[in-house]
Short mmCIF file of C-alpha atoms in Angstrom, two decimals:
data_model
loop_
_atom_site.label_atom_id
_atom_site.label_comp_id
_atom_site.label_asym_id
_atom_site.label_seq_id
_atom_site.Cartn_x
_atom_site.Cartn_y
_atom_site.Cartn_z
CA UNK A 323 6.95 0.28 10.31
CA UNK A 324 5.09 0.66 13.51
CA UNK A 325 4.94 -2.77 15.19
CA UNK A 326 2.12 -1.93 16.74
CA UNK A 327 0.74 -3.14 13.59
CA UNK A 328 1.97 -6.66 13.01
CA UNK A 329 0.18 -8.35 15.62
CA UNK A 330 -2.81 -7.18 13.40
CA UNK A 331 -1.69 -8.29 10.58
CA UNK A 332 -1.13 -11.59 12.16
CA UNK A 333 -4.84 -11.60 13.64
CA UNK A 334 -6.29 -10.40 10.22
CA UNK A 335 -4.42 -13.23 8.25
CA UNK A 336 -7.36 -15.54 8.26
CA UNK A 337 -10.23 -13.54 7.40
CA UNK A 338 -8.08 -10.30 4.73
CA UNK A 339 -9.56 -12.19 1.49
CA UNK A 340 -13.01 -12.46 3.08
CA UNK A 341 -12.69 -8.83 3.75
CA UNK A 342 -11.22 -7.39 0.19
CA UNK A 343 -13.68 -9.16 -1.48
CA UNK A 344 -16.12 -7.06 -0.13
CA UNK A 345 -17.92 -9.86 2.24
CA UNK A 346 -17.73 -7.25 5.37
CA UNK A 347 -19.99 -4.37 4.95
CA UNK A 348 -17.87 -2.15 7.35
CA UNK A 349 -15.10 -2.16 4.53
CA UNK A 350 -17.01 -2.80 1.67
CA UNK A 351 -16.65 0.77 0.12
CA UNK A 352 -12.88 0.76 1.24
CA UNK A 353 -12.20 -2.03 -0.92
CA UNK A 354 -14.84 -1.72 -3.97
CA UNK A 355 -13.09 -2.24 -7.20
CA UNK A 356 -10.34 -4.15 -5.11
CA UNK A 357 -9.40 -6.96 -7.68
CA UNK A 358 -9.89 -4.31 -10.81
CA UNK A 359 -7.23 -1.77 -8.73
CA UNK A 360 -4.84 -4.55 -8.38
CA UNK A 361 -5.29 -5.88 -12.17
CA UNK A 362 -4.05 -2.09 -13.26
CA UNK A 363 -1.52 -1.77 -10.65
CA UNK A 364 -0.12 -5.01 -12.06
CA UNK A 365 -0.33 -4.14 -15.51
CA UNK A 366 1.82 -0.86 -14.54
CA UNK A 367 4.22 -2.66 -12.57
CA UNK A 368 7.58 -3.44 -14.71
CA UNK A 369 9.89 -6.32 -14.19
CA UNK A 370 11.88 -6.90 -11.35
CA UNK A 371 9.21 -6.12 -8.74
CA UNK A 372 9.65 -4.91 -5.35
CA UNK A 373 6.53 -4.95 -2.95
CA UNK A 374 5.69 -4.39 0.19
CA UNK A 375 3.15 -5.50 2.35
CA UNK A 376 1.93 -8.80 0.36
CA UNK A 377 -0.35 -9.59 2.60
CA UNK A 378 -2.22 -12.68 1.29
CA UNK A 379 -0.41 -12.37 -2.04
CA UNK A 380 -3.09 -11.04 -4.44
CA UNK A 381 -1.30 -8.11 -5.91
CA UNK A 382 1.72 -10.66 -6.02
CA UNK A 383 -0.62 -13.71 -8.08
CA UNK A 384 -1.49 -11.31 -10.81
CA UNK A 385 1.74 -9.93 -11.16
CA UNK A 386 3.86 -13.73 -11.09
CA UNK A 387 0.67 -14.75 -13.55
CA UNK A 388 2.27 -12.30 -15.70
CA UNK A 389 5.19 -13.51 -15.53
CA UNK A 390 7.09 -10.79 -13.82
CA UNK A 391 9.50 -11.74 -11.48
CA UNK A 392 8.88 -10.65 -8.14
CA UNK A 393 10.65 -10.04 -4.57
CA UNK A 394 7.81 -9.67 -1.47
CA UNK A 395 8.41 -8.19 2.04
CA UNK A 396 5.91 -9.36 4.41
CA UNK A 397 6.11 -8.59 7.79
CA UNK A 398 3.42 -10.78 8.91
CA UNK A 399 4.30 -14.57 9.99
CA UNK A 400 0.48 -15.32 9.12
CA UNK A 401 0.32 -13.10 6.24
CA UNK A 402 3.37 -14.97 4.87
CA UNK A 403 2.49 -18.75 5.19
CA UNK A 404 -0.42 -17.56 3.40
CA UNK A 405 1.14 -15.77 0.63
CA UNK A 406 3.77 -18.51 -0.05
CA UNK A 407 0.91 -21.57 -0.45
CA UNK A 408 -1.19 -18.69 -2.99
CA UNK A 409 2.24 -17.83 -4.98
CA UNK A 410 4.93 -20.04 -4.50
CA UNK A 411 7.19 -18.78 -7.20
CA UNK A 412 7.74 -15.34 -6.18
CA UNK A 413 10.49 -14.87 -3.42
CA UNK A 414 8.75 -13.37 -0.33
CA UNK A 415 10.94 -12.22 2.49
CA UNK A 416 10.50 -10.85 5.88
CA UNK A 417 10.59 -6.98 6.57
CA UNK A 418 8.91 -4.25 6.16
CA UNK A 419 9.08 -0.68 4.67
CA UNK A 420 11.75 0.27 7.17
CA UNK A 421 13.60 -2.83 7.03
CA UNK A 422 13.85 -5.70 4.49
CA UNK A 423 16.91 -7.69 3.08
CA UNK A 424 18.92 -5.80 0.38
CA UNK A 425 18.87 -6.74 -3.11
CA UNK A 426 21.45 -6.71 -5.80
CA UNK A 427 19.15 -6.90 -8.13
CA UNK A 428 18.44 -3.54 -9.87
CA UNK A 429 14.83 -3.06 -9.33
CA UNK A 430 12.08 -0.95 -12.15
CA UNK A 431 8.79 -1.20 -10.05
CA UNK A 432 8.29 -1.06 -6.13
CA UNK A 433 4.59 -1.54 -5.35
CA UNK A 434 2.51 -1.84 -2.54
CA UNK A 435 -1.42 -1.92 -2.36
CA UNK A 436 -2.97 -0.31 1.03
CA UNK A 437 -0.12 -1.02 3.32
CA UNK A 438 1.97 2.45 3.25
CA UNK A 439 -0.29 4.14 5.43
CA UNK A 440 1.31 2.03 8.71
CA UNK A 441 3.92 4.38 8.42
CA UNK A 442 4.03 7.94 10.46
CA UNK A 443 5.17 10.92 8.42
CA UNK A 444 8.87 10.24 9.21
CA UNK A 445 8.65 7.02 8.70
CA UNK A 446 6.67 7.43 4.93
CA UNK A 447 10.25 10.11 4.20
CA UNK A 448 12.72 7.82 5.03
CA UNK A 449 10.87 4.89 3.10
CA UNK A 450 10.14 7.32 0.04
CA UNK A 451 14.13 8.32 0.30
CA UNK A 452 15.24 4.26 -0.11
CA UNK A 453 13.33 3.75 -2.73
CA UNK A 454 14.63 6.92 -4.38
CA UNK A 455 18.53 4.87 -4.03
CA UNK A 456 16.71 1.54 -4.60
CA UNK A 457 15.04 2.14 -8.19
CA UNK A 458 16.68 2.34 -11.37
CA UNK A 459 16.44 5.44 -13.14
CA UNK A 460 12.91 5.70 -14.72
CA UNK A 461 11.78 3.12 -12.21
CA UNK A 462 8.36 3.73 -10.42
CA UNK A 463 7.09 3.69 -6.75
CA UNK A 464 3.00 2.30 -7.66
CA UNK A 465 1.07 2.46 -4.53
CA UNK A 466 -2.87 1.73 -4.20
CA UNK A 467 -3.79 3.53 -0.83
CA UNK A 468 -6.22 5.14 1.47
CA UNK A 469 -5.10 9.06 1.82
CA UNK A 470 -7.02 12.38 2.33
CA UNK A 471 -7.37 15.31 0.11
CA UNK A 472 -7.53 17.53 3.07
CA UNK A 473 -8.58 17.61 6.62
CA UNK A 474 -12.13 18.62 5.10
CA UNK A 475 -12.18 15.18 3.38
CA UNK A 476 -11.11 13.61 6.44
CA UNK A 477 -13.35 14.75 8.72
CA UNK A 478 -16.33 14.19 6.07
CA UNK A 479 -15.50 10.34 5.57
CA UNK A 480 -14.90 9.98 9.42
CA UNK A 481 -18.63 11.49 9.93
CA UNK A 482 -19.74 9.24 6.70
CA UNK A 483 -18.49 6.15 8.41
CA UNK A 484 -19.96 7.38 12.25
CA UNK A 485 -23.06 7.57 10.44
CA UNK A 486 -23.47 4.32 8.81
CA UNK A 487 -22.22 2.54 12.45
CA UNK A 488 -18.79 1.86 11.32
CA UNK A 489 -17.01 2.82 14.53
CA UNK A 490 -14.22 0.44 13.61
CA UNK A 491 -13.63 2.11 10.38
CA UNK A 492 -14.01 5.15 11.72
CA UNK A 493 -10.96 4.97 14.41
CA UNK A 494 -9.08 3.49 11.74
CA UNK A 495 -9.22 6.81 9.69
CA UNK A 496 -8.64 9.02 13.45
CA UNK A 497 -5.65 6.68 14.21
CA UNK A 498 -4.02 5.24 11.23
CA UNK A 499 -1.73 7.50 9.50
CA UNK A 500 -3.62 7.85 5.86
CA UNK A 501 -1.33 11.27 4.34
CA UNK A 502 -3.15 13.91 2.91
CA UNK A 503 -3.15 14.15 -0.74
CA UNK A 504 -0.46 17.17 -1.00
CA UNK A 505 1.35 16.15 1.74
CA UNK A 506 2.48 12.74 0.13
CA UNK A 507 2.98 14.13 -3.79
CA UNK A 508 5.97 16.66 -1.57
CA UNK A 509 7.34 14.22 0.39
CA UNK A 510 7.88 12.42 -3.42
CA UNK A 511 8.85 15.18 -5.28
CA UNK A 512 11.55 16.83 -2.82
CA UNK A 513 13.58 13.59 -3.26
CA UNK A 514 13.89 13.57 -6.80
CA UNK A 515 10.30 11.56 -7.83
CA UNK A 516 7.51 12.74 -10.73
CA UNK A 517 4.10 12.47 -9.41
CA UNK A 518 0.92 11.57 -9.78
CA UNK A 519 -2.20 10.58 -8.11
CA UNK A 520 -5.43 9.55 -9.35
CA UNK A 521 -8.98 8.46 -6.82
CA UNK A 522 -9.70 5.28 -7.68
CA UNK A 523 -12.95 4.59 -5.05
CA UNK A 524 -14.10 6.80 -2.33
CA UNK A 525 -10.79 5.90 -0.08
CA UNK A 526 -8.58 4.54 -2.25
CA UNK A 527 -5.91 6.41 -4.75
CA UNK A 528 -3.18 4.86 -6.79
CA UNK A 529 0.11 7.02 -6.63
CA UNK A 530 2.23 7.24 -9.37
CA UNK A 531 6.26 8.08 -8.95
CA UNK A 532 8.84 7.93 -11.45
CA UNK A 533 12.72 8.53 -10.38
CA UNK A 534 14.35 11.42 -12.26
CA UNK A 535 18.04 12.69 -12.46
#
């Protein structure tokens, strides 16, 4: 993953909860539904867990609560001091998409909630191709993410967000590297993955992607 990013992460640790919860009205519409997303990504999620980006842990809480046993990657120092006070009985190691400690564990779920976008295109194919070797057969890739439908979409949210005076939000969606919608299902599919993706707010989707023979 871009390191570019991780000083961010680091800088964001403090105030990411604040923000999710829908306290900053720059995000707000970015993250509405943001506990309810993670509650069904959770629920779909099948024992052992891999997921990246924990980020404060919230996605990891409700998952440990259910008493799935999870393994976190967190490349964030900040993001993981957090994480391991909110859920001290999950293992959470440091990496990233691109690089994380190998498990011998045989893994059903890898999920993530809006961290794969850090990754460029090449990046995202490489990633998508571990998991692919990672995942048990049947096992599922369950992402919650910001992506496009098209460039039409992008360029509409980009004005939407210009509009309302959310210039931060709206570099984020010129700079980041949020996939577009048909894009992401091929880079899945041409490795051997089933799937599916369903808009959950006005940014964010949850992606679906079982392994096949």
């Amino acid at each position: 993953m871009g390191i570019e990013f991780v000083d961010l992460f680091d800088q964001w640790a403090g105030s990411y909860d604040e923000t999710v919860s829908g306290n900053d009205p720059e995000y707000r519409e970015v993250f509405e539904g943001y506990e309810e997303m993670l509650g069904q990504l959770a629920d779909l999620a099948v024992s052992p867990v891999m997921e990246f980006g924990v980020g404060t842990a919230n996605l990891t809480r409700k998952m440990v609560n259910q008493r799935k046993v999870v393994f976190g990657i967190e490349p964030s120092k900040e993001m993981r001091k957090i994480a391991n006070i909110k859920c001290p009985e999950a293992a959470i190691y440091a990496g990233d998409f691109m690089k994380y400690p190998q498990l011998l564990t045989p893994i059903r779920s890898i999920v993530s909630s809006f961290a794969f976008h850090h990754l460029n295109r090449d990046e995202k194919k490489q990633a998508i191709g571990a998991f692919y070797n990672q995942l048990d057969f049947e096992g599922q890739v369950i992402f919650i993410d910001t992506l496009f439908k098209d460039e039409r979409h992008k360029k509409w949210l980009i004005s939407q967000a210009e509009a309302a005076g959310f210039l931060n939000l709206a570099q984020d969606l010129q700079e980041e590297y949020y996939p577009y919608l048909e894009d992401l299902k091929e880079m899945f599919s041409e490795v051997g993955f089933k799937v599916s993706c369903k808009q959950l707010n006005k940014y964010a989707w949850l992606i679906q992607a079982t392994k096949e023979k």
